[in-house]
Coordinates of C-alpha atoms and ligand atoms in Angstrom, one line a residue:
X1224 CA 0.0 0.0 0.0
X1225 CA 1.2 3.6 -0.9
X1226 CA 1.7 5.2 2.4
X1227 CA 1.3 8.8 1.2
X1228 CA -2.0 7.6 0.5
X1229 CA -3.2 6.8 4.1
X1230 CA -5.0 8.9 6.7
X1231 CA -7.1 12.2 6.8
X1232 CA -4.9 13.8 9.3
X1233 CA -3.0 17.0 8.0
X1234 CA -0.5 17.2 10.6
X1235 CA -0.1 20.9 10.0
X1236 CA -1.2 22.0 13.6
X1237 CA 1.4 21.8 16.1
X1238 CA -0.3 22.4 20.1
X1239 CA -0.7 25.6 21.7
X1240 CA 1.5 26.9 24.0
X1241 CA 0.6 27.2 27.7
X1242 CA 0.7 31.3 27.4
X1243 CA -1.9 30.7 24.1
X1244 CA -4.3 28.4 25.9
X1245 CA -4.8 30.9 28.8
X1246 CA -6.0 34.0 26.9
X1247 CA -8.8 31.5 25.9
X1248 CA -9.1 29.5 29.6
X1249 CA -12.3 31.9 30.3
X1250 CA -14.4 31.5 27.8
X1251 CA -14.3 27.1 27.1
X1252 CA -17.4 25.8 27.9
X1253 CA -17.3 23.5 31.6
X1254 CA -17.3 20.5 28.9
X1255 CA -14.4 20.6 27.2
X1256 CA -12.5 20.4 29.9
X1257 CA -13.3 16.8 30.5
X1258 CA -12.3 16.4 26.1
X1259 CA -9.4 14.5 25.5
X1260 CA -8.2 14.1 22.2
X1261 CA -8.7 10.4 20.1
X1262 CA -5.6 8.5 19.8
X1263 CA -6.5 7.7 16.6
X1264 CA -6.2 11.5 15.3
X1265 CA -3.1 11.7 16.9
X1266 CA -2.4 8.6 14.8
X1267 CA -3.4 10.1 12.0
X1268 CA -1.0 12.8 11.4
X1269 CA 2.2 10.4 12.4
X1270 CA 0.7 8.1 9.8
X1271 CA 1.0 10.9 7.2
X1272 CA 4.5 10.4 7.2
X1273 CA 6.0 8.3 4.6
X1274 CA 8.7 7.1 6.7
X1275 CA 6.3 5.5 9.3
X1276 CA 4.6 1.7 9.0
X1277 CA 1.5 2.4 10.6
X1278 CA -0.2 -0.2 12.7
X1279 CA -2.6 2.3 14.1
X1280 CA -5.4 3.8 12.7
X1281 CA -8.6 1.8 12.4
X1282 CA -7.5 1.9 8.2
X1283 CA -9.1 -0.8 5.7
X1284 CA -6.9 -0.9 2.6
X1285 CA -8.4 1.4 0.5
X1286 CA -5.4 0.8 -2.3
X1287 CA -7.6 -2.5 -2.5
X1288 CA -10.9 -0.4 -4.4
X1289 CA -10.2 -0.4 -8.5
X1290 CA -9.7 3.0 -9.3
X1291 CA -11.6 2.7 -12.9
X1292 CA -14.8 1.5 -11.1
X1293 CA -14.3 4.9 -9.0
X1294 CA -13.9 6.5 -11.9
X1295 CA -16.6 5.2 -13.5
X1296 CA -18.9 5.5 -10.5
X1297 CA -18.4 9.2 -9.7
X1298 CA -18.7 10.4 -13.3
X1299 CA -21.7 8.6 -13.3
X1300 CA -23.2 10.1 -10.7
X1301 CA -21.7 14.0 -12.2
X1302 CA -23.3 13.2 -15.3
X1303 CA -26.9 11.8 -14.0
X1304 CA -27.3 13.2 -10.5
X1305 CA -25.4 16.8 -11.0
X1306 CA -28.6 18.5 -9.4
X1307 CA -29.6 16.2 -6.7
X1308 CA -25.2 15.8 -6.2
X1309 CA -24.8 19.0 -5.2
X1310 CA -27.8 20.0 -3.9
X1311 CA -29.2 19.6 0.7
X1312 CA -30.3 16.1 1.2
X1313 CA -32.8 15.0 3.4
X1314 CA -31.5 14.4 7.2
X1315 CA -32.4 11.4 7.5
X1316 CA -30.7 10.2 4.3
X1317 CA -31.8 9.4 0.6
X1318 CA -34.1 6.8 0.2
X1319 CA -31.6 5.5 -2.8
X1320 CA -28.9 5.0 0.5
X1321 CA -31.0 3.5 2.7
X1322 CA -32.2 0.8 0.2
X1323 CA -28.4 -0.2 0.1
X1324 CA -27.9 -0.6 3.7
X1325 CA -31.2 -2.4 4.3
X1326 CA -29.3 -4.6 1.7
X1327 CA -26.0 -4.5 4.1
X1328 CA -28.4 -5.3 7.0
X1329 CA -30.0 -8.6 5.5
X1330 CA -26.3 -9.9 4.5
X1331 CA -26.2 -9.7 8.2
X1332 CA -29.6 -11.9 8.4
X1333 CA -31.0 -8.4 9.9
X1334 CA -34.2 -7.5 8.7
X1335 CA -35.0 -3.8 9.1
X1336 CA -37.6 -1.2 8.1
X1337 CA -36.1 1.8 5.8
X1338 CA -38.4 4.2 8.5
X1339 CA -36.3 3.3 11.2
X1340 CA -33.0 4.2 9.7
X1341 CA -30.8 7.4 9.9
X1342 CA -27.6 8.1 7.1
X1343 CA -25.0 9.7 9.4
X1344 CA -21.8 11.2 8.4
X1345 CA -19.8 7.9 9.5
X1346 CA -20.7 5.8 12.1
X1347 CA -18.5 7.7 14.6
X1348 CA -21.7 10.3 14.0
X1349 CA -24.1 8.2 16.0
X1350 CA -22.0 7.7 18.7
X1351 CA -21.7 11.3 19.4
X1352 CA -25.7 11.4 18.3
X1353 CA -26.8 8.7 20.4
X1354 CA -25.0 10.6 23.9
X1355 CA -26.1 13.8 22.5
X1356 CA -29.5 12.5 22.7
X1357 CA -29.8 10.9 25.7
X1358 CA -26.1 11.7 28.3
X1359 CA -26.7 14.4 30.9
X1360 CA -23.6 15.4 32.7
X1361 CA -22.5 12.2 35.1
X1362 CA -24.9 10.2 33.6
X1363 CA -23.6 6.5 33.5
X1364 CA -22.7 3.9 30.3
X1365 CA -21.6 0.6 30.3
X1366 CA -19.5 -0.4 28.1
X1367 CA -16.6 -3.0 27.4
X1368 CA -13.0 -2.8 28.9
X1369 CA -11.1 -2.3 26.8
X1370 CA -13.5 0.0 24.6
X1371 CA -13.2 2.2 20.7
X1372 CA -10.6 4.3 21.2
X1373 CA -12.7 6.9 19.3
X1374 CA -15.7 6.3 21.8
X1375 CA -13.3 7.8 24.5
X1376 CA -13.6 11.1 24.0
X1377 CA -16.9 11.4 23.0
X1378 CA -18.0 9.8 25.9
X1379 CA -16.0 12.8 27.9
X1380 CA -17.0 15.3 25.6
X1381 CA -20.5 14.8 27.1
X1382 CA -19.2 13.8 30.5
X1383 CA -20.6 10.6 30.7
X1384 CA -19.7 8.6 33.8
X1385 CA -18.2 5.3 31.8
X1386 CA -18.5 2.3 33.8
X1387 CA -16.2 -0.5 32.1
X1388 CA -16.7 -4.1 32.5
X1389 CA -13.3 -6.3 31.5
X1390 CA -13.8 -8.4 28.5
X1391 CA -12.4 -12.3 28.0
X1392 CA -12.4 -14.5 25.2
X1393 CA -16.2 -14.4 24.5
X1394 CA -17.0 -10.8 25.2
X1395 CA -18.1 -9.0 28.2
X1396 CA -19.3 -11.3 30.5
X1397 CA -22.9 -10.7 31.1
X1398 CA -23.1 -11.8 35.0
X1399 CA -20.2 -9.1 35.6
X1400 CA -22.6 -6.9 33.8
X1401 CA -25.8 -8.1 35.9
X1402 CA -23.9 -7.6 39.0
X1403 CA -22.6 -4.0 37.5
X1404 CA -26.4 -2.9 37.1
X1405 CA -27.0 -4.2 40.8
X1406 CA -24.8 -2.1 42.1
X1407 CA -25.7 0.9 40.4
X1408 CA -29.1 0.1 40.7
X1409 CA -28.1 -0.1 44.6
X1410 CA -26.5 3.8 44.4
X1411 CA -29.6 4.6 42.8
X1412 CA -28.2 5.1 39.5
X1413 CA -29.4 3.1 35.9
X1414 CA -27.5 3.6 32.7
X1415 CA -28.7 5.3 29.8
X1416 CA -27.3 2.7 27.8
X1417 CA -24.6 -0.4 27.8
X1418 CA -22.3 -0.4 24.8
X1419 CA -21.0 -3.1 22.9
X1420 CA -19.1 -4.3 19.8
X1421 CA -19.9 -7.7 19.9
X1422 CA -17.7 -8.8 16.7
X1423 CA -14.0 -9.1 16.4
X1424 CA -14.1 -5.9 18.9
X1425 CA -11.8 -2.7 18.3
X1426 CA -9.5 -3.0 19.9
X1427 CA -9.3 -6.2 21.7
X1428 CA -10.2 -8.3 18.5
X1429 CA -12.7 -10.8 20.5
X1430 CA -16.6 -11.6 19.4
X1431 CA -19.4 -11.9 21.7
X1432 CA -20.5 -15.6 22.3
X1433 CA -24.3 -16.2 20.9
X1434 CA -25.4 -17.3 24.3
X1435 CA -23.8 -14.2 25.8
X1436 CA -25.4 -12.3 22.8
X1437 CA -28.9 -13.8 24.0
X1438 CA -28.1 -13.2 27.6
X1439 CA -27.6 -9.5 26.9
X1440 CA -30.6 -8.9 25.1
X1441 CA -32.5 -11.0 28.1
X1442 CA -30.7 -8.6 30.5
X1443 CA -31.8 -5.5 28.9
X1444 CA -35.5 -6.4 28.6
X1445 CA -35.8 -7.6 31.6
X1446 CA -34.1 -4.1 32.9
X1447 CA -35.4 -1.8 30.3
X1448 CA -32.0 -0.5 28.8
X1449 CA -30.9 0.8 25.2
X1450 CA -28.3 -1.2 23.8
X1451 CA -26.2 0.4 21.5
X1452 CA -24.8 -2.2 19.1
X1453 CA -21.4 -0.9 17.4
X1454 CA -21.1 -3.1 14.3
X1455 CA -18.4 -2.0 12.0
X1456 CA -16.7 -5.6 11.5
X1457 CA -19.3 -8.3 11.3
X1458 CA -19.3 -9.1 7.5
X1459 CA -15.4 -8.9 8.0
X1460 CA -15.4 -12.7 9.2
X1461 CA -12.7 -14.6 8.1
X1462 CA -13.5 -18.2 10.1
X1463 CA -16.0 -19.7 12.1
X1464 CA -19.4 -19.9 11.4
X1465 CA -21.7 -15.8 11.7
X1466 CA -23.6 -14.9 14.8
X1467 CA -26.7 -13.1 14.5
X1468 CA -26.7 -9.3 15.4
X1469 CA -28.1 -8.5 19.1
X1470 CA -30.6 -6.0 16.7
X1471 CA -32.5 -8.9 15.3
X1472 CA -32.3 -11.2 18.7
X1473 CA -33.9 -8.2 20.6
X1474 CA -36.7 -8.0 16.7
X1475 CA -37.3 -11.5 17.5
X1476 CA -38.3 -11.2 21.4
X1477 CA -40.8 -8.5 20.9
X1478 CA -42.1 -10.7 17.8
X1479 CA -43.6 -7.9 15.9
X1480 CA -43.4 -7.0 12.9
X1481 CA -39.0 -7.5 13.3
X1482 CA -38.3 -4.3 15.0
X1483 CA -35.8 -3.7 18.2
X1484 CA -37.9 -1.7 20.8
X1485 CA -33.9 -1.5 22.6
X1486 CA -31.3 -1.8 20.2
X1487 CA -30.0 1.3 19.0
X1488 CA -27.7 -0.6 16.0
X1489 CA -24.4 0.9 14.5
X1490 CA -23.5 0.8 10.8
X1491 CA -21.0 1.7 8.5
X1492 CA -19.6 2.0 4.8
X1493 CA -16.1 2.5 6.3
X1494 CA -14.4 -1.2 6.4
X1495 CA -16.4 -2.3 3.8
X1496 CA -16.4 0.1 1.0
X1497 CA -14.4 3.4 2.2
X1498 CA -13.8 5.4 5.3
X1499 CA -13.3 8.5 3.2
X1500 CA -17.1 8.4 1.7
X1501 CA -18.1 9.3 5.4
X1502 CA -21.0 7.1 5.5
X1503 CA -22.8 5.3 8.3
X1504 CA -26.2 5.1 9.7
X1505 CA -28.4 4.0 12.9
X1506 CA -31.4 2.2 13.4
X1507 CA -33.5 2.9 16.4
X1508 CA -36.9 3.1 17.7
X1509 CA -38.8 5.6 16.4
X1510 CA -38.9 7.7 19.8
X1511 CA -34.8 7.9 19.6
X1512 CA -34.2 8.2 16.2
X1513 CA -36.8 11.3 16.2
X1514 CA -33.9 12.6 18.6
X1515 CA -30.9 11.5 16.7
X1516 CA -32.8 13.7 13.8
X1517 CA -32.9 16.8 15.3
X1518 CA -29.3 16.1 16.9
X1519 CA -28.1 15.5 13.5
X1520 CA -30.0 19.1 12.4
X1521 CA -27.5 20.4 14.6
X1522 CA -24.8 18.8 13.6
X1523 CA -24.7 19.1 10.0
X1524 CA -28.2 18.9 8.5
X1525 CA -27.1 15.9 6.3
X1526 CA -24.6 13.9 5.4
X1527 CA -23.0 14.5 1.9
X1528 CA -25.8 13.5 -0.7
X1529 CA -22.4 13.4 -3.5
X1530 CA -20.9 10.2 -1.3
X1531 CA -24.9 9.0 -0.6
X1532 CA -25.4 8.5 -4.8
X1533 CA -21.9 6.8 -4.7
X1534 CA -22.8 4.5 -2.7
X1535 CA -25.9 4.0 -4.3
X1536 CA -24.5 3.9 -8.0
X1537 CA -22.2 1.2 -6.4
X1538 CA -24.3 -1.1 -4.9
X1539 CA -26.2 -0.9 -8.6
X1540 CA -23.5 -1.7 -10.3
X1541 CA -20.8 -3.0 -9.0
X1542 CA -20.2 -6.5 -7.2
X1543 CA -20.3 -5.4 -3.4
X1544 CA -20.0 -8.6 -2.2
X1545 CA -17.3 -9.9 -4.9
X1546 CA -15.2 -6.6 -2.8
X1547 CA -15.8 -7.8 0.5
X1548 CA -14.8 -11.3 -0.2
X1549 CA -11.5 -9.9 -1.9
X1550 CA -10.8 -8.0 1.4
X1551 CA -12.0 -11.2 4.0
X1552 CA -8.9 -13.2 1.9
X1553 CA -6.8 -10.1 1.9
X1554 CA -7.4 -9.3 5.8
X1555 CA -6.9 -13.2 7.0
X1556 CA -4.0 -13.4 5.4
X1557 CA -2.6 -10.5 7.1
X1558 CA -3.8 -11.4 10.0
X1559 CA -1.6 -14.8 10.0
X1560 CA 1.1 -13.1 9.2
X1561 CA 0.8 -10.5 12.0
X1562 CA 0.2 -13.8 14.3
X1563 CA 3.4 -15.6 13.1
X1564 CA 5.2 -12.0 13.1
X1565 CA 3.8 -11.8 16.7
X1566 CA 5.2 -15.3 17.8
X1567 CA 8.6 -14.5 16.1
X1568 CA 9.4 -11.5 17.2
X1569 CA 6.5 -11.0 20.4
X1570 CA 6.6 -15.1 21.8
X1571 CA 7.8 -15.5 25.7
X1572 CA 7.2 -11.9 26.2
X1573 CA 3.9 -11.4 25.8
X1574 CA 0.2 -12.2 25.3
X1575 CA -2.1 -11.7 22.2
X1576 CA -5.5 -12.5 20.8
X1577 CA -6.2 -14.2 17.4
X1578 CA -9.5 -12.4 16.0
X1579 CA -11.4 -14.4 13.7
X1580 CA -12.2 -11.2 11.9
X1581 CA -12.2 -7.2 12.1
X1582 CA -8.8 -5.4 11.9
X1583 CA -7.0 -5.6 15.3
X1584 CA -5.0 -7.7 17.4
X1585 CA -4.5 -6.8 21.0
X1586 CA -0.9 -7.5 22.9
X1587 CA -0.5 -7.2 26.4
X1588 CA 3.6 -7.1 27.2
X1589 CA 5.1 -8.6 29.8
X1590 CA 7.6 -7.3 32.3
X1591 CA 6.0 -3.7 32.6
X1592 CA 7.2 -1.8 29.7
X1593 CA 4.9 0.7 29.1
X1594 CA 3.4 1.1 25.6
X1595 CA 2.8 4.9 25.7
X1596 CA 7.1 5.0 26.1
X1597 CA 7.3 2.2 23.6
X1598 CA 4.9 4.2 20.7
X1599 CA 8.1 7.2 21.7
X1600 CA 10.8 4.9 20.8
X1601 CA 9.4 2.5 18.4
X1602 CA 11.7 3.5 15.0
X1603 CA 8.9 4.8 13.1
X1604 CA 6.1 2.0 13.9
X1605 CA 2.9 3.4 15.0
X1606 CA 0.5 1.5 16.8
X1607 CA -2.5 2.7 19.4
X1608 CA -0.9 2.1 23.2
X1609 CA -3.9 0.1 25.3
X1610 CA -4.4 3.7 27.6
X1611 CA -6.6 5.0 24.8
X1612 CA -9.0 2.3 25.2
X1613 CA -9.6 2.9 29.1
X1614 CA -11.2 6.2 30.6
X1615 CA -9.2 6.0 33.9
X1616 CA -5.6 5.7 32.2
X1617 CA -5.3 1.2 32.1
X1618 CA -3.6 -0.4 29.6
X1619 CA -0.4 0.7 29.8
X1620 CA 1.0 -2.5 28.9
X1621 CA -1.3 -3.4 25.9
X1622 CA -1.3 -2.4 22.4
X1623 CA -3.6 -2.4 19.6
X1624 CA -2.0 -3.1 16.6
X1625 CA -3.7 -3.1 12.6
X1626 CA -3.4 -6.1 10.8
X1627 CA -5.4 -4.8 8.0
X1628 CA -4.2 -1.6 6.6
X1629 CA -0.6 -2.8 5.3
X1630 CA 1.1 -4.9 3.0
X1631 CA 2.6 -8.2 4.4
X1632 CA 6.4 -6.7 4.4
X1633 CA 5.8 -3.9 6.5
X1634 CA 4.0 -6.0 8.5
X1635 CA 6.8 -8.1 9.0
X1636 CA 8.9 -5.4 9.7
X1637 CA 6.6 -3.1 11.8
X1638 CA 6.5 -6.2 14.4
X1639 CA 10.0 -7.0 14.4
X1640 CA 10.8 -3.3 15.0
X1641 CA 8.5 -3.3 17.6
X1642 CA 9.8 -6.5 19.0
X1643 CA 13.6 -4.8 19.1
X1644 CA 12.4 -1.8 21.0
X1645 CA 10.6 -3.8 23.4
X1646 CA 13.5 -5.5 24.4
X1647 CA 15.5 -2.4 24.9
X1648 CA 12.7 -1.5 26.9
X1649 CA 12.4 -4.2 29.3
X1650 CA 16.1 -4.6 29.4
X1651 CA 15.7 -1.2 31.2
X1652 CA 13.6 -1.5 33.5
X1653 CA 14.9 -5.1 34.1
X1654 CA 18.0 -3.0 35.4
X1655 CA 16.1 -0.4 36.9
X1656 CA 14.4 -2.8 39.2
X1657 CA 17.1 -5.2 39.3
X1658 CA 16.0 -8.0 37.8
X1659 CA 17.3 -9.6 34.2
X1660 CA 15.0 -9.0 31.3
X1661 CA 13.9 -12.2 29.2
X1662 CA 16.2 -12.8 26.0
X1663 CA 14.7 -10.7 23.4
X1664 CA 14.4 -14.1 21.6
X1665 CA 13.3 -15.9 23.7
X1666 CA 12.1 -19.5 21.9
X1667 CA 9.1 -19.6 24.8
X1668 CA 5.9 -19.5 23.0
X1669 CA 3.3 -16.8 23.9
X1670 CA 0.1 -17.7 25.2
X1671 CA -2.9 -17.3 22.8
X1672 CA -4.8 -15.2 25.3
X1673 CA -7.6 -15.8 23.0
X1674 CA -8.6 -19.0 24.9
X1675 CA -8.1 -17.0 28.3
X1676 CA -10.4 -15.1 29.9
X1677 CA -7.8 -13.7 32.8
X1678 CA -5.2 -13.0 30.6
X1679 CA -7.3 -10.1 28.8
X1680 CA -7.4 -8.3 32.3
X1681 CA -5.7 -5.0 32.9
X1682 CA -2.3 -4.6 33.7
X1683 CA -2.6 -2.8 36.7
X1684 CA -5.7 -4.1 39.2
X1685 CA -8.2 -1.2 40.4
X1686 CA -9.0 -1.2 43.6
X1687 CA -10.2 -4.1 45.2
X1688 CA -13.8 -5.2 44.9
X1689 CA -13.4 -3.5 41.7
X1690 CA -11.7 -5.8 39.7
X1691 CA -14.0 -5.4 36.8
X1692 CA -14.9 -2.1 36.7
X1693 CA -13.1 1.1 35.7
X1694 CA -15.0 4.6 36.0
X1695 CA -14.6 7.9 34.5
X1696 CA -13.2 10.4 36.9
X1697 CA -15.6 13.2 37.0
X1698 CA -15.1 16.3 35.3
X1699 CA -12.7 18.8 37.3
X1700 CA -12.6 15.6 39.9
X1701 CA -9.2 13.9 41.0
X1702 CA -9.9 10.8 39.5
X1703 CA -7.1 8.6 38.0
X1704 CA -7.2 10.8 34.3
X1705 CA -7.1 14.4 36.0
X1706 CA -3.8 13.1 37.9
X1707 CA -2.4 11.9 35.1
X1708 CA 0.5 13.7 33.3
X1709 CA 0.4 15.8 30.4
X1710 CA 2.9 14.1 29.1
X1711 CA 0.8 10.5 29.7
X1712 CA -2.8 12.5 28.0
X1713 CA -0.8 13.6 24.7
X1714 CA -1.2 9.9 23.9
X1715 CA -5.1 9.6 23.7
Ligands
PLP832 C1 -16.0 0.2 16.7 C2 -16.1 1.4 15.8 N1 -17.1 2.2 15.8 C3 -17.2 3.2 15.0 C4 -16.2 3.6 14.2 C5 -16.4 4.8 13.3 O1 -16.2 4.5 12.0 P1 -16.7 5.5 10.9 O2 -17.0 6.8 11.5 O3 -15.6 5.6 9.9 O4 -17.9 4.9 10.3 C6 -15.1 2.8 14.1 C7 -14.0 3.1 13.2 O5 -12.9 2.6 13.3 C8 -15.0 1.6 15.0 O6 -14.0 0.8 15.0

């Protein structure tokens, strides 16, 4: 892949300075003061540079897309659509679009009605839509540790108070979660919703279990909660056999007609077609999506109607499933050769998970070398350190690392650099605190922490009683995040 390519970041802005930020202290709004920014932006401008192997980003190979069908398809829609092109779209998306992802939806073996959907500018949109809509200030969610980097800081942008429940192999657990609501339910306090990414998860790279899946849905009708169902990666499967979405278990139990009175489901075009046509979409209850509407007024009236004919010229014309199949072969081999990478350069000192689709694979290193410090001296690799997945500042020892963006060579090398600094890395603090580091080639073989449920945990236990469960410190509070150094937040 053509490096220069990747990316939307520019990289032109370099920080203000701490005399620049104060002329402006007064007027910030309380809220931005719990904003951090996404690791994956800060990715984004480091991956601009040609010199770097990015294993960051959440970046399908878009060098993969023939540029003569784009071509084709965009002149097409110049030549036939100019009008309706360039012209306001309806908010909640041309009926040409929605058609398409209803079409998306049943490859899923989802069944949904058109009226319930909403074309959003990315799925990122309906994140920040869906807390828009319904989180107060201190309001709680529940959602998986560790979580979408880029859910982070929306969820501190509106001050959410993020309750994280640690994964394993299959997913959240849904008895930690039970107990979670107790608890809360106990101090009074009931979500406004639990969010999940039940397939090949970003970052962590593990899929929710079908019982789990029909667990959850039990869980929330039995305790009245909105779901919100991030689903990005599900027709990215490249083994074992699909699991149906927690959208059409939840259609089933109500038995009506196939529509989720409590799944509010996440969509995108990004890993499937493009992240640059900035298309995604929600479906919700009526009720909510009346809500995300007028949030998405406010936010941008539409989403571009130029992209939304794309997509619908496309999925005319073109062989949309033929593409996805190219990019399951294309993704699964990368992802073997990230795993044998991973044991090569990786085995003996650390842990990993094998995802049986999506883009990421998740290390956790041994030996306490800090990933943030790693990212600062890893010779031009880029990868996401595990922090940004936390709200309270866990992680430190994890990575999430992108199988799916670059070719198999840079791969290759990206891990083995990675694998070099590491052992500098541990060799220091090996001396530091006296003890020898293991041989940086060390022929041990690393656990495939797929199969184990404890080895997904943190690297650094909350406090007791709490094993599971991480919270947002609250804005202007002196939780974990506000002690943390600037130094440790330029990272998120
Ligand atoms: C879990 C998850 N949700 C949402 C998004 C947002 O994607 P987009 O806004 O490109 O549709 C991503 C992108 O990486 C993701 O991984």
């Amino acid at each position: 892949m053509n490096r220069s390519t990747k990316g939307t970041g520019d990289g032109r802005r370099s920080r203000p300075v701490a005399h620049e930020l104060a002329r402006y202290e007064g007027l910030f709004a309380a809220r931005t003061r719990g904003m951090k920014s996404s690791a994956m932006r800060e990715m984004m401008a480091l991956t601009e540079r040609p010199d770097v192997i990015s294993l960051a980003g959440g970046l399908p190979d878009t060098s993969t897309f023939p540029p003569e069908l784009y071509a084709k398809l965009m002149s097409q829609v110049a030549a036939e659509s100019t009008a309706r092109a360039l012209q306001y779209g309806p908010t909640e998306g041309m009926a040409v679009t929605v058609e398409c992802i209803v079409e998306v939806m049943e490859e899923e073996g989802t069944t949904v009605d058109p009226a319930e959907v909403i074309v959003t500018t990315g799925g990122q949109q309906v994140i920040d839509l869906v807390c828009k809509t319904l989180i107060d200030p201190g309001d709680v969610i529940v959602a998986e540790a560790p979580t979408y980097p880029g859910a982070v800081p929306t969820f501190s942008a509106y001050q959410a108070d993020v309750v994280q429940i640690e994964m394993d192999s299959d997913g959240m657990p849904i008895d930690e979660l039970e107990s979670t609501l107790d608890r809360l339910a106990a101090e009074g306090r009931r979500p406004k919703f639990i969010y999940t990414i039940p397939n090949f998860q970003n970052p962590a790279g593990v899929t929710m279990s079908l019982a789990r899946r029909r667990r959850l849905v039990e869980v929330a009708r039995e305790r009245e909660l909105l779901v919100l169902e991030d689903n990005p990666y599900g027709l990215l499967r490249y083994e074992g056999e699909p699991l149906p979405t927690l959208y059409s278990l939840d259609a089933s139990a109500v038995g009506r007609g196939g529509a989720s009175d409590l799944v509010i489901y996440l969509g995108t075009f990004s890993k499937i077609l493009s992240p640059g046509l900035r298309l995604g979409w929600a479906v919700a209850p009526r009720p909510v999506l009346e809500k995300l509407n007028l949030g998405k007024q406010g936010a941008d009236l539409c989403s571009s109607p130029v992209t939304q004919l794309f997509v619908s010229a496309y999925f005319k014309d073109a062989d949309w499933r033929g593409y996805i199949e190219r990019l399951r072969q294309l993704y699964r081999r990368r992802r073997d050769v990230m795993l044998s990478s991973l044991e090569e350069h990786f085995g003996g000192r650390a842990t990993w998970t094998k995802p049986q689709g999506g883009l990421f694979i998740w290390a956790t290193l041994d030996g306490g070398v800090d990933t943030t410090d790693l990212l600062a001296h890893s010779e031009g690799v880029a990868f996401v350190p595990g922090r940004a997945a936390y709200m309270d500042g866990r992680g430190a020892s994890s990575m999430r690392l992108n199988f799916a963006g670059s070719p198999d060579e840079d791969i290759r090398e990206g891990i083995r650099r990675i694998g070099r600094t590491m052992g500098g890395q541990a060799g220091l603090i090996g001396v530091l605190m006296g003890s020898p580091p293991a041989p940086p080639d060390s022929s041990a073989a690393a656990k495939d922490v797929s199969e184990t449920a404890a080895e997904q945990a943190p690297d650094e236990a909350p406090a007791p009683g709490m094993a599971d469960v991480v919270e947002l410190p609250r804005r202007g509070g002196q939780g974990p995040a506000d002690r943390r150094s600037a130094g440790e937040r330029q990272d998120r």
